[in-house]
PDB file of C-alpha atoms in Angstrom:
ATOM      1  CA  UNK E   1       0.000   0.000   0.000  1.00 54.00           C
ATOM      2  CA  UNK E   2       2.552   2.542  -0.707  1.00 57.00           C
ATOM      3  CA  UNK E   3       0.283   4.355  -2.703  1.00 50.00           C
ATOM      4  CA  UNK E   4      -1.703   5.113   0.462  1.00 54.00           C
ATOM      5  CA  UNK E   5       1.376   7.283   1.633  1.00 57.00           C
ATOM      6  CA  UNK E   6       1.675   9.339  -1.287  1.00 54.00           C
ATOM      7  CA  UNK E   7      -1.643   9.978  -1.554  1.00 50.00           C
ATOM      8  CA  UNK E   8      -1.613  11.097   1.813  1.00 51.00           C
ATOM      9  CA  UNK E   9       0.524  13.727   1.091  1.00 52.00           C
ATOM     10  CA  UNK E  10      -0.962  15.605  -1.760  1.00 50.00           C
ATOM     11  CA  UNK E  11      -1.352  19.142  -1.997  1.00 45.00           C
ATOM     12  CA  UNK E  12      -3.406  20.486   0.444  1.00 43.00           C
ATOM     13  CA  UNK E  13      -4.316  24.369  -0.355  1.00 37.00           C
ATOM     14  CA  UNK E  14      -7.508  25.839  -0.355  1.00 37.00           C
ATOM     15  CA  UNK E  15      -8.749  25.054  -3.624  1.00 35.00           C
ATOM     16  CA  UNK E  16      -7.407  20.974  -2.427  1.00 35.00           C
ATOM     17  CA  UNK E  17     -11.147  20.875  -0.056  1.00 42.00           C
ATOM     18  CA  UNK E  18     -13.228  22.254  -3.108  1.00 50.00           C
ATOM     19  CA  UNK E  19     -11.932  19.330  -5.031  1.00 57.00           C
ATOM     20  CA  UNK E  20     -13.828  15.919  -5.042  1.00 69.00           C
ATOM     21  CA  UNK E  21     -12.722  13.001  -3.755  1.00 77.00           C
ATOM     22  CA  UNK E  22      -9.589  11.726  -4.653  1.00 83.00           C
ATOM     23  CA  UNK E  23      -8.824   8.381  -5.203  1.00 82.00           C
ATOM     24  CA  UNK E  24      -5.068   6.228  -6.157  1.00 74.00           C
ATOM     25  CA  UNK E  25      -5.270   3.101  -7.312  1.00 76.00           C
ATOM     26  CA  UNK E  26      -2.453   0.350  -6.612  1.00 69.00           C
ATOM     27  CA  UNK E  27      -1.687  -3.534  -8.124  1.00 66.00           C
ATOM     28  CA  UNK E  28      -4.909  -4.386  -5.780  1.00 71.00           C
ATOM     29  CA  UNK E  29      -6.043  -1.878  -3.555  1.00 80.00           C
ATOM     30  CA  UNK E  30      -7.429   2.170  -3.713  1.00 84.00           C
ATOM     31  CA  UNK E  31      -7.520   4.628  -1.267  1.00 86.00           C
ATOM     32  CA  UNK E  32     -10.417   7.472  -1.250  1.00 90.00           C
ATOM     33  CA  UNK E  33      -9.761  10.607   0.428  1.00 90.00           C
ATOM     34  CA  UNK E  34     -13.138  11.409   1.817  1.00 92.00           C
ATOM     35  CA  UNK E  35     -14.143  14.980   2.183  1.00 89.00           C
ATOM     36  CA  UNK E  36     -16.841  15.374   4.902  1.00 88.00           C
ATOM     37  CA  UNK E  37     -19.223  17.976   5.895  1.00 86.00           C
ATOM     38  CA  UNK E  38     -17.505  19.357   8.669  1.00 86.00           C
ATOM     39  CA  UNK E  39     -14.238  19.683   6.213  1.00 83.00           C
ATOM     40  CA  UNK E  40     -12.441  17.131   7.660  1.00 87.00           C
ATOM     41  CA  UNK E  41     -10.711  13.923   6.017  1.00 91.00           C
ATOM     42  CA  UNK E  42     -10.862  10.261   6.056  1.00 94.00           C
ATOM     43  CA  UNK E  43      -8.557   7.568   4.446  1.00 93.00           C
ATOM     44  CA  UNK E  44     -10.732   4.846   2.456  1.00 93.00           C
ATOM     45  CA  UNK E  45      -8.966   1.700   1.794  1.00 91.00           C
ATOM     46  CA  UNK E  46     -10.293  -0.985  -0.655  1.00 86.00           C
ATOM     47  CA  UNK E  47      -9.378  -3.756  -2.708  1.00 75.00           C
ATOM     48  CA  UNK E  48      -9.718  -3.253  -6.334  1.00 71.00           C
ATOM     49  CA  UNK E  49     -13.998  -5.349  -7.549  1.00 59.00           C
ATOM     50  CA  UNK E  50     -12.053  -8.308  -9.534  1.00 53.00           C
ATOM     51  CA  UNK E  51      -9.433  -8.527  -6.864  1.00 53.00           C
ATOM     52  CA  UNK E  52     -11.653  -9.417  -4.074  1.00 55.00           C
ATOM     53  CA  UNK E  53     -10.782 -13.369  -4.041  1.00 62.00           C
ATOM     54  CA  UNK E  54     -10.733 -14.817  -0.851  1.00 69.00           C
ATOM     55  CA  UNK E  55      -7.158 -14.308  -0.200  1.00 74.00           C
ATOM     56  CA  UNK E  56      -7.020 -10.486  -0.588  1.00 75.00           C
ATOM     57  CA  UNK E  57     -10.306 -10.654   1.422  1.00 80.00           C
ATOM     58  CA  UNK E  58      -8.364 -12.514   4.281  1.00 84.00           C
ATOM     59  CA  UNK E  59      -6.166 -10.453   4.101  1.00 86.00           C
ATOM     60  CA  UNK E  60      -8.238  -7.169   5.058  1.00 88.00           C
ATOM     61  CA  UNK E  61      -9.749  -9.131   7.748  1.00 89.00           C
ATOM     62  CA  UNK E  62      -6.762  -9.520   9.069  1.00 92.00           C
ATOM     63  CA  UNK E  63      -5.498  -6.101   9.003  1.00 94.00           C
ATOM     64  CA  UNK E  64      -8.517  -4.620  10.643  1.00 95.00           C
ATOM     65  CA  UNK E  65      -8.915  -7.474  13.309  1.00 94.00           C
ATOM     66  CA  UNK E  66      -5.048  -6.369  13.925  1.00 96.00           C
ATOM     67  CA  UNK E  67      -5.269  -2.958  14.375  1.00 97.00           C
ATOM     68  CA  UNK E  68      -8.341  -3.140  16.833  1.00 95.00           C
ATOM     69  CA  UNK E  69      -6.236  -4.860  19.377  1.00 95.00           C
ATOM     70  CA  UNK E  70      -3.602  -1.952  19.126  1.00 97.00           C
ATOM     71  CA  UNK E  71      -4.207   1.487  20.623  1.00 97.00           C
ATOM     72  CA  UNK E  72      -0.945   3.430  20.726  1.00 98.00           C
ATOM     73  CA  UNK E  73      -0.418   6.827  19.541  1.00 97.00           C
ATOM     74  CA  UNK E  74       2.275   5.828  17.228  1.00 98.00           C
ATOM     75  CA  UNK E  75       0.284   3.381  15.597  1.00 98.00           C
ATOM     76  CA  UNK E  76      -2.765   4.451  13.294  1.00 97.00           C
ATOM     77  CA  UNK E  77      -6.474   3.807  14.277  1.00 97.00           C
ATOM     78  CA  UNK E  78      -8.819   1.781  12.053  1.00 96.00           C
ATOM     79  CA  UNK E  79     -12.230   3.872  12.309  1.00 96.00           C
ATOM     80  CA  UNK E  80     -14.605   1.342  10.429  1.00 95.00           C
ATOM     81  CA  UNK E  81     -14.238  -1.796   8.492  1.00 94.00           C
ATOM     82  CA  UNK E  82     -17.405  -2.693   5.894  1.00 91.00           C
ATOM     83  CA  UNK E  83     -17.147  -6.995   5.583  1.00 85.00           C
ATOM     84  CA  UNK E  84     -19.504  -6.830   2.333  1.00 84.00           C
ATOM     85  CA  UNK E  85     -17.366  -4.120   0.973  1.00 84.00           C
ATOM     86  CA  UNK E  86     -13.993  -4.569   2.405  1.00 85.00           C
ATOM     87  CA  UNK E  87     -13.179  -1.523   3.293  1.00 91.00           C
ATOM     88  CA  UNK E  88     -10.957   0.255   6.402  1.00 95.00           C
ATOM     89  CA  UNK E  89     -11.590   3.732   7.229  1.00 96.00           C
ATOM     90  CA  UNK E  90      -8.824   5.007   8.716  1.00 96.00           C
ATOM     91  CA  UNK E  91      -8.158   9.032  10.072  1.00 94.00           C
ATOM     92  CA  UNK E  92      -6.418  11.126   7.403  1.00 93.00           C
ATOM     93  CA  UNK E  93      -2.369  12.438   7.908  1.00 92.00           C
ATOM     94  CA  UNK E  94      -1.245  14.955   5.787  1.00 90.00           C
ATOM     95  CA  UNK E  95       2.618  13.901   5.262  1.00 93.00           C
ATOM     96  CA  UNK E  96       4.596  10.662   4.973  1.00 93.00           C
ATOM     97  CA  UNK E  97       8.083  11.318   6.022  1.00 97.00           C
ATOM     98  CA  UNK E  98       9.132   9.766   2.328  1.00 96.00           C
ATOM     99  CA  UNK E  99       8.050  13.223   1.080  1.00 94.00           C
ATOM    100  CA  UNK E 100       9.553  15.046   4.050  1.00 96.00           C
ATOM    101  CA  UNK E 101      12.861  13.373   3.021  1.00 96.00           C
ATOM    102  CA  UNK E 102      12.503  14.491  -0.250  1.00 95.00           C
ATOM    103  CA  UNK E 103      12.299  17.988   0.087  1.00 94.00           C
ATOM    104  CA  UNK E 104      15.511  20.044  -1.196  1.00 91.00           C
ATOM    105  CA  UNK E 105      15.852  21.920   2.325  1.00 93.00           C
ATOM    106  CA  UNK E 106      15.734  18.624   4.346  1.00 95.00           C
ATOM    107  CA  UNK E 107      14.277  18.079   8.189  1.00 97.00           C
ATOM    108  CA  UNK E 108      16.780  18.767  10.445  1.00 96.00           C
ATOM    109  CA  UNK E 109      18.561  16.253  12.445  1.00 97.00           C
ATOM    110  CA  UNK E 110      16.740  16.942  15.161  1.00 97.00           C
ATOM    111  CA  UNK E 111      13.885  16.212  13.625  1.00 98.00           C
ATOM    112  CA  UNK E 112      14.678  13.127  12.039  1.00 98.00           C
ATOM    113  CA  UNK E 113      16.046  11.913  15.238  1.00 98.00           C
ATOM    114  CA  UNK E 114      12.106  12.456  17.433  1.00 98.00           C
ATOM    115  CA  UNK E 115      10.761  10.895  14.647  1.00 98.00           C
ATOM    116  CA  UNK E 116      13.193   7.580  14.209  1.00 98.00           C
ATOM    117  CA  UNK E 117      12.795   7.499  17.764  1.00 98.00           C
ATOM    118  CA  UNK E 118       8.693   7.996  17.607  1.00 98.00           C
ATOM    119  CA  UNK E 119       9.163   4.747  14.993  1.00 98.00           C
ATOM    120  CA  UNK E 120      10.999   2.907  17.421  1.00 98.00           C
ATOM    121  CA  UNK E 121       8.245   3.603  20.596  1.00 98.00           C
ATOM    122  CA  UNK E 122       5.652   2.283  17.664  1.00 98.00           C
ATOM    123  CA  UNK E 123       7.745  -1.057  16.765  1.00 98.00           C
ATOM    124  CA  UNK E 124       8.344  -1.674  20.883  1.00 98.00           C
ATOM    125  CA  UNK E 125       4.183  -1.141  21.229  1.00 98.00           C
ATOM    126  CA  UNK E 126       3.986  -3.765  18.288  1.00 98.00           C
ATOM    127  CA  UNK E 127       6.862  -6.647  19.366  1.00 98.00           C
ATOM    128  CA  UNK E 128       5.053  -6.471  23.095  1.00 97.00           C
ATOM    129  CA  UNK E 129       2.023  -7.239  21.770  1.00 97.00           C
ATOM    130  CA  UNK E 130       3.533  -9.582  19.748  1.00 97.00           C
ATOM    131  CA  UNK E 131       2.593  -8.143  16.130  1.00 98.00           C
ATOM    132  CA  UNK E 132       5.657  -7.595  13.903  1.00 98.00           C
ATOM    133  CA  UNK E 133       4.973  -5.402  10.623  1.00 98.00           C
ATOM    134  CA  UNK E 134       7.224  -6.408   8.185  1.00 97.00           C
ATOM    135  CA  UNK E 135       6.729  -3.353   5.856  1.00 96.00           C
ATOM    136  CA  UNK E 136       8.557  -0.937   7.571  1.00 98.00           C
ATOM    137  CA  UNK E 137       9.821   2.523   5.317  1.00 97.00           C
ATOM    138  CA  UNK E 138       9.544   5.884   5.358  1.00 97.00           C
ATOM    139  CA  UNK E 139       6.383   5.628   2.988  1.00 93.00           C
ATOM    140  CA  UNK E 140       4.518   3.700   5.283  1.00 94.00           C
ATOM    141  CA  UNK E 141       5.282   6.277   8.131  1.00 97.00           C
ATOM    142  CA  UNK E 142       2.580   9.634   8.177  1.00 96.00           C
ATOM    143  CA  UNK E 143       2.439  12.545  10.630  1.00 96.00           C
ATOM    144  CA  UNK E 144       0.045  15.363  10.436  1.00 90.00           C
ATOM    145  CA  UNK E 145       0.111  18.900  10.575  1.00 90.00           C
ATOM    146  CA  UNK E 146       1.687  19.477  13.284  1.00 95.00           C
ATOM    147  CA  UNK E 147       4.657  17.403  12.717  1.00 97.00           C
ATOM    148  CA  UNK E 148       5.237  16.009  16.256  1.00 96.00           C
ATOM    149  CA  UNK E 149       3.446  12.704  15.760  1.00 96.00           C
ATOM    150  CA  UNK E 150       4.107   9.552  13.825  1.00 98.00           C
ATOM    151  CA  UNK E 151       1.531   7.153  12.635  1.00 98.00           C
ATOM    152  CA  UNK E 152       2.845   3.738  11.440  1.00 98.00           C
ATOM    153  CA  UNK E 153       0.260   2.425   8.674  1.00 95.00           C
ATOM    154  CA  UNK E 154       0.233  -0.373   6.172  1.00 93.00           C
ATOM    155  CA  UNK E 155      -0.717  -3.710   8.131  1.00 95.00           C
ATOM    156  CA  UNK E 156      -1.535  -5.655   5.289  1.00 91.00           C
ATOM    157  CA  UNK E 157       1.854  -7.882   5.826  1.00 93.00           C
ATOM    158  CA  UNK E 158       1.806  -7.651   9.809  1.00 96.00           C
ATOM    159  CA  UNK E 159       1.092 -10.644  11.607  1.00 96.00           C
ATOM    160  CA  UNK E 160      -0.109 -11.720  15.449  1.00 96.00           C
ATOM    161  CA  UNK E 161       2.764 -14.328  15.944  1.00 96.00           C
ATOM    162  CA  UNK E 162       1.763 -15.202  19.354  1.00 94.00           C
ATOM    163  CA  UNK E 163       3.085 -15.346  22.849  1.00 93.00           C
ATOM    164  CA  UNK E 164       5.304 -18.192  21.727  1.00 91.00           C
ATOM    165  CA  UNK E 165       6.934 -16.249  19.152  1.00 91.00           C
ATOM    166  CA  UNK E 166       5.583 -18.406  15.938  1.00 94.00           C
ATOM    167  CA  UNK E 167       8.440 -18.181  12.661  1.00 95.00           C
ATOM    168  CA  UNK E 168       7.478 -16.033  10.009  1.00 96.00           C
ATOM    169  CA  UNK E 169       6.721 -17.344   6.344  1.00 95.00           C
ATOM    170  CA  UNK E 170       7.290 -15.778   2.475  1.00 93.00           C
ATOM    171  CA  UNK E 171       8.463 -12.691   1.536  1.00 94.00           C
ATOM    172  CA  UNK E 172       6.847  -9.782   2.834  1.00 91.00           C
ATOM    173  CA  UNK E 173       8.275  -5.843   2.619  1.00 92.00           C
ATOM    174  CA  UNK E 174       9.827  -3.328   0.086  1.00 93.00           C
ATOM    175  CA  UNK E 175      12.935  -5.040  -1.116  1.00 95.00           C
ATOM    176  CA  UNK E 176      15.708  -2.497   0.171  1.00 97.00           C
ATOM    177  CA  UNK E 177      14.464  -2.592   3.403  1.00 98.00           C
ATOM    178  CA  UNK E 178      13.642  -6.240   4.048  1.00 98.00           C
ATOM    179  CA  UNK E 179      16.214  -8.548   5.962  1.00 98.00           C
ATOM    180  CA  UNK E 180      18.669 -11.376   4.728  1.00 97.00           C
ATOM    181  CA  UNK E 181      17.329 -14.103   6.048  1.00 97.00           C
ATOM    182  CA  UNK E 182      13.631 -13.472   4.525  1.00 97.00           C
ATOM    183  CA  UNK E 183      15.766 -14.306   1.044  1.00 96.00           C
ATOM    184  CA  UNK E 184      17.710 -17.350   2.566  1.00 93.00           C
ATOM    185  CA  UNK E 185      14.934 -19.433   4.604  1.00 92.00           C
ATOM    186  CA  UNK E 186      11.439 -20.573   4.195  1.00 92.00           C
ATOM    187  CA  UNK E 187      10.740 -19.510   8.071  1.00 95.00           C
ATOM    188  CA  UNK E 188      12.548 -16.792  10.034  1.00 96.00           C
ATOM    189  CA  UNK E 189      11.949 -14.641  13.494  1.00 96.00           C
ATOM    190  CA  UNK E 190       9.607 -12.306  13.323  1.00 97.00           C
ATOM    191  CA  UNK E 191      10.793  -9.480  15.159  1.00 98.00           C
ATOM    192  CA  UNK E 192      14.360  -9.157  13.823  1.00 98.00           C
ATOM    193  CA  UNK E 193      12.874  -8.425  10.263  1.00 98.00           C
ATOM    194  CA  UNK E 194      11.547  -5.207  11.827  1.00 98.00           C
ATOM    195  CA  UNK E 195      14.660  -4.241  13.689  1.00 98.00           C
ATOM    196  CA  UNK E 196      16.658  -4.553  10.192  1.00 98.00           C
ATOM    197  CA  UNK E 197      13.941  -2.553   8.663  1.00 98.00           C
ATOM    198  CA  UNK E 198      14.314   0.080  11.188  1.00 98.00           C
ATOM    199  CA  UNK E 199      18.344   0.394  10.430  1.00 98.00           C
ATOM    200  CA  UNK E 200      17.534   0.814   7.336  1.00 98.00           C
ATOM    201  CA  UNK E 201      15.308   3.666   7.627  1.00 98.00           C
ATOM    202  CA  UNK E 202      18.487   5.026  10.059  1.00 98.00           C
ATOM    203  CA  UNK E 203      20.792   4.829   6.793  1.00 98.00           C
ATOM    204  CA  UNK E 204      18.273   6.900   5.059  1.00 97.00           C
ATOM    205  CA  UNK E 205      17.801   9.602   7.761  1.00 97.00           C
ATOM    206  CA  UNK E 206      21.136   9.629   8.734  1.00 97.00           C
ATOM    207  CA  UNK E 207      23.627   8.458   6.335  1.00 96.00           C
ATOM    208  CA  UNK E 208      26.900  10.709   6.129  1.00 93.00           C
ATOM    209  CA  UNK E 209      26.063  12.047   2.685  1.00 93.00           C
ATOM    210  CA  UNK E 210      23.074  13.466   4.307  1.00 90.00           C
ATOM    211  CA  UNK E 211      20.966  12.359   1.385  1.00 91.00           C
ATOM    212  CA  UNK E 212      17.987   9.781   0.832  1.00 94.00           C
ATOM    213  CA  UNK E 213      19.505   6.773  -0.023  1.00 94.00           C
ATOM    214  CA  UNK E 214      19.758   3.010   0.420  1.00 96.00           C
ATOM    215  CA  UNK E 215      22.615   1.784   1.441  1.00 97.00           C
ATOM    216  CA  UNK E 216      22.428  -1.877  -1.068  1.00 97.00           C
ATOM    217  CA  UNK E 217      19.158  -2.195  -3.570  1.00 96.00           C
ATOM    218  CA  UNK E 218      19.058  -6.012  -2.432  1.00 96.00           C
ATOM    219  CA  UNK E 219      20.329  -7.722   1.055  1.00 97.00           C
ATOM    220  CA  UNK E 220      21.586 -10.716  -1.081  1.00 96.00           C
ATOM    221  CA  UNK E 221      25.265 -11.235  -1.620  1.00 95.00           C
ATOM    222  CA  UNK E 222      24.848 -10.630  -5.535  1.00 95.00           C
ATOM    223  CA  UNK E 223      24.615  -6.999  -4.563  1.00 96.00           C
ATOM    224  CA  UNK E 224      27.855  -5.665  -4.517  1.00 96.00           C
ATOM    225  CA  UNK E 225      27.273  -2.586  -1.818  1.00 96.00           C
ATOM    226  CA  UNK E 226      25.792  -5.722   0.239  1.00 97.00           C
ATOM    227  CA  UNK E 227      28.127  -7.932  -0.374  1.00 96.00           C
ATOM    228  CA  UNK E 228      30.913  -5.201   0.404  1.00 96.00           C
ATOM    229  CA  UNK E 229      28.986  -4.689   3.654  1.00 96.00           C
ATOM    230  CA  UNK E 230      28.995  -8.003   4.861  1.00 95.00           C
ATOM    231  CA  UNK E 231      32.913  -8.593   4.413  1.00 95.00           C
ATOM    232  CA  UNK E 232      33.444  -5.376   6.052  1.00 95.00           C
ATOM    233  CA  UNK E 233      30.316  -3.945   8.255  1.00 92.00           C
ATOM    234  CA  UNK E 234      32.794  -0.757   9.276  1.00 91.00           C
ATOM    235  CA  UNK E 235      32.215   0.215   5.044  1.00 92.00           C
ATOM    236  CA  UNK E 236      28.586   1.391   6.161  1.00 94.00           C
ATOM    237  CA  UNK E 237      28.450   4.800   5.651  1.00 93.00           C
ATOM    238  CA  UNK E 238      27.107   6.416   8.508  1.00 94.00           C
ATOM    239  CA  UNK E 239      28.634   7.749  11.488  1.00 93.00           C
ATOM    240  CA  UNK E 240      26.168   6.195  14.391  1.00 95.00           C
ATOM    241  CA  UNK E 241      26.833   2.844  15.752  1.00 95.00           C
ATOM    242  CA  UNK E 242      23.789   2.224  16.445  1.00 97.00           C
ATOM    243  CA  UNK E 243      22.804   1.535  12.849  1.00 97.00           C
ATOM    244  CA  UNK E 244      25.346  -1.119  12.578  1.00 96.00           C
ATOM    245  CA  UNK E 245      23.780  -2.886  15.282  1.00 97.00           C
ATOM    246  CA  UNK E 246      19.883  -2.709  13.446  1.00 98.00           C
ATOM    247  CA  UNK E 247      22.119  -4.198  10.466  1.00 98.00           C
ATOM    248  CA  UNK E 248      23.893  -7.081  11.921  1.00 97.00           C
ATOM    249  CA  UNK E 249      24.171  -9.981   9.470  1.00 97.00           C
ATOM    250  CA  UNK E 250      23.122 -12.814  11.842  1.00 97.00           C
ATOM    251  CA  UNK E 251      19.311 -12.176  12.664  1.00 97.00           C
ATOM    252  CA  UNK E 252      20.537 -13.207  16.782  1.00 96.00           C
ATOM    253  CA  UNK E 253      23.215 -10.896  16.973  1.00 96.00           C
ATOM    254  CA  UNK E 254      20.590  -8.059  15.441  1.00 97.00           C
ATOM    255  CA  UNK E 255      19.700  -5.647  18.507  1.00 97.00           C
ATOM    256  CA  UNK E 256      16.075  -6.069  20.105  1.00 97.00           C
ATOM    257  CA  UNK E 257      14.036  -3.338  20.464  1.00 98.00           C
ATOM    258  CA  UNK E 258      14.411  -3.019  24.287  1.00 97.00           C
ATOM    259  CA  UNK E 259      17.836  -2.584  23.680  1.00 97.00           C
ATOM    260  CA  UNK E 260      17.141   0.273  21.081  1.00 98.00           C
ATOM    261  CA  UNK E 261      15.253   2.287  23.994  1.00 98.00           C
ATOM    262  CA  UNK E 262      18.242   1.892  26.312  1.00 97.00           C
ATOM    263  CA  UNK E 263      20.958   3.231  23.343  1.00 97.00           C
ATOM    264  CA  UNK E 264      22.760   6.374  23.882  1.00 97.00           C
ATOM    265  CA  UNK E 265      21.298   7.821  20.541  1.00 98.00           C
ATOM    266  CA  UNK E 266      17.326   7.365  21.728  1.00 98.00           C
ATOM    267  CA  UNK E 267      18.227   8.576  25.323  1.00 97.00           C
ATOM    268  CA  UNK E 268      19.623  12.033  23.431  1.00 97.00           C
ATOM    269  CA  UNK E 269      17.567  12.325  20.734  1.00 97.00           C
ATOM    270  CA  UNK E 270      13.498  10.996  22.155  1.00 96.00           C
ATOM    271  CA  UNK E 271      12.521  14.416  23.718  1.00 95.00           C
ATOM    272  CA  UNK E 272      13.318  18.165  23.261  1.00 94.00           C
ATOM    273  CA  UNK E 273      11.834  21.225  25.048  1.00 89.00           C
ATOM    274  CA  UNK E 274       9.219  22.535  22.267  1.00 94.00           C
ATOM    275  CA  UNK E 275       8.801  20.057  19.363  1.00 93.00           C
ATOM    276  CA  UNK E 276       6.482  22.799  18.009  1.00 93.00           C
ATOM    277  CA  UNK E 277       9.546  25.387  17.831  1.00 96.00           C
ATOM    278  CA  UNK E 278      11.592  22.193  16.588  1.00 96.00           C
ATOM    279  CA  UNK E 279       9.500  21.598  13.805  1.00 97.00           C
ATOM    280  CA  UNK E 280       8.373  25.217  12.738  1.00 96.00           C
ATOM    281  CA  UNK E 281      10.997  25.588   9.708  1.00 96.00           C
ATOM    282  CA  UNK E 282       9.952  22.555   8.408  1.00 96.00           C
ATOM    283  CA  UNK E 283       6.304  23.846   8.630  1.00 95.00           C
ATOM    284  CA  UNK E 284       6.976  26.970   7.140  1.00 94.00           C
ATOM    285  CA  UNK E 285       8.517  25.625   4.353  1.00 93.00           C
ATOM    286  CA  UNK E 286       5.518  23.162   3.484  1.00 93.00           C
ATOM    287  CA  UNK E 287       2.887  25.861   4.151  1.00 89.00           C
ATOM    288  CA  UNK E 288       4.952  28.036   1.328  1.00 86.00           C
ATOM    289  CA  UNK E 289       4.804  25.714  -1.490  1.00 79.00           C
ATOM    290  CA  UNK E 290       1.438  24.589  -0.797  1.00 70.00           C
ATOM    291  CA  UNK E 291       0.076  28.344  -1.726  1.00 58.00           C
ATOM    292  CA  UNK E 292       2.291  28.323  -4.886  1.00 52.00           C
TER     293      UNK E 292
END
């Protein structure tokens, strides 16, 4: 559902609530933007009228059942699910932090650093409830307005894998961001698929070239910046340790999410005095070039 994120983050000037609804269409899914009397927004999700076999019906079941369990202010709400339509209404965020990143004047570290720590509260809410997402990326994390809260979207792939910590099947994810051993084995830990995920996203925050990138296209060893990386980890090009750790080769030397709360980086960079003041260049700068 990566179309859900950029749709998300369409213009929104004045003549944007004048317009009808908007819809984006993806391999099996739309999303409606909903305009609604009292000019607020919803997010309609739905899978495409010849799509609607019983698997893709499954899984929308699945996603809603998922996200009623959760209530965390990191992780988005489902408002309504239809079973003869299969549909999720979800709130409406105006920004994904894909087109944050994209902007020429970028967030500044600061910034990026709340937010990748924001991500990290979400995935800690998720592992202790035993969910793991498996489609972590910047697209598939929204904020609103304000900029001071994340919302973690897109469970389509997630999955409830128990208080005995089930294995994980099939290839799930974006396929820069998703973990070696997803590639190698037909079952794999859930949890450390998110934690690679999450170094990952690091790299593209934080990455000494201070630029969006990935650091391989593929975690397979036929990718040469991967295959670089895993005969010498210290080639990573970013300056934190921390990321390393995310990115360790062997899924059971990978960090776990408790031990991301306890590092030195989310300790400095998980609270600041005013996020408002934080975030108010950033703000101005969208505000301008949505009244161009």
């Amino acid at each position: 559902m990566a179309f859900l994120g950029r749709l998300l983050s369409r213009d929104k000037s004045k003549s944007f609530a004048e317009k009808p609804n908007q819809v984006v269409r993806g391999t099996t899914c739309e999303v409606e933007i909903v305009h609604r009397k009292d000019d607020s927004k919803i997010a309609i999700k739905r899978f495409i009228s010849w799509d609607r076999h019983s698997h893709h019906k499954q899984v929308c079941n699945n996603e809603y059942a998922l996200l009623k369990k959760l209530q965390h202010e990191n992780i988005v709400e489902a408002l309504d699910f239809d079973q003869k339509k299969y549909t999720i209404t979800f709130p409406y965020y105006d920004y994904t932090m894909l087109l944050l990143m994209k902007m020429k004047l970028l967030p500044t570290i600061q910034e990026r650093g709340l937010w990748f720590c924001q991500i990290c509260e979400g995935v800690a809410y998720l592992h202790s409830q035993n969910i793991v997402h498996r489609d972590l990326k910047l697209e598939n994390i929204m904020l609103d307005q304000s900029l001071c809260k994340i919302k973690i979207i897109d469970f389509g792939s997630a999955v409830d894998i128990g208080a005995n910590r089930v294995d994980c099947h099939g290839i799930c994810g974006s396929e820069p961001f998703i973990a070696p051993e997803v590639f190698q084995r037909l079952s794999y830990e859930g949890p450390p698929v998110d934690i690679w995920s999450l170094g990952i996203i690091m790299f593209e925050l934080f990455n000494s070239s201070n630029k969006l990138l990935y650091p391989w296209k593929l975690a397979k060893i036929d990718d040469p910046a991967f295959k670089q990386y895993k005969e010498d980890p210290e080639s990573l090009d970013i300056e934190l340790p921390l990321c390393s750790k995310l990115l360790s080769i062997d899924p059971k030397k990978r960090l776990q999410i408790e031990d991301i709360l306890k590092d030195k980086f989310y300790q400095d960079n998980s609270s600041c005095v005013d996020e408002h003041l934080v975030h108010a260049r950033t703000k101005r700068i969208l505000n301008r070039s949505q009244t161009i």
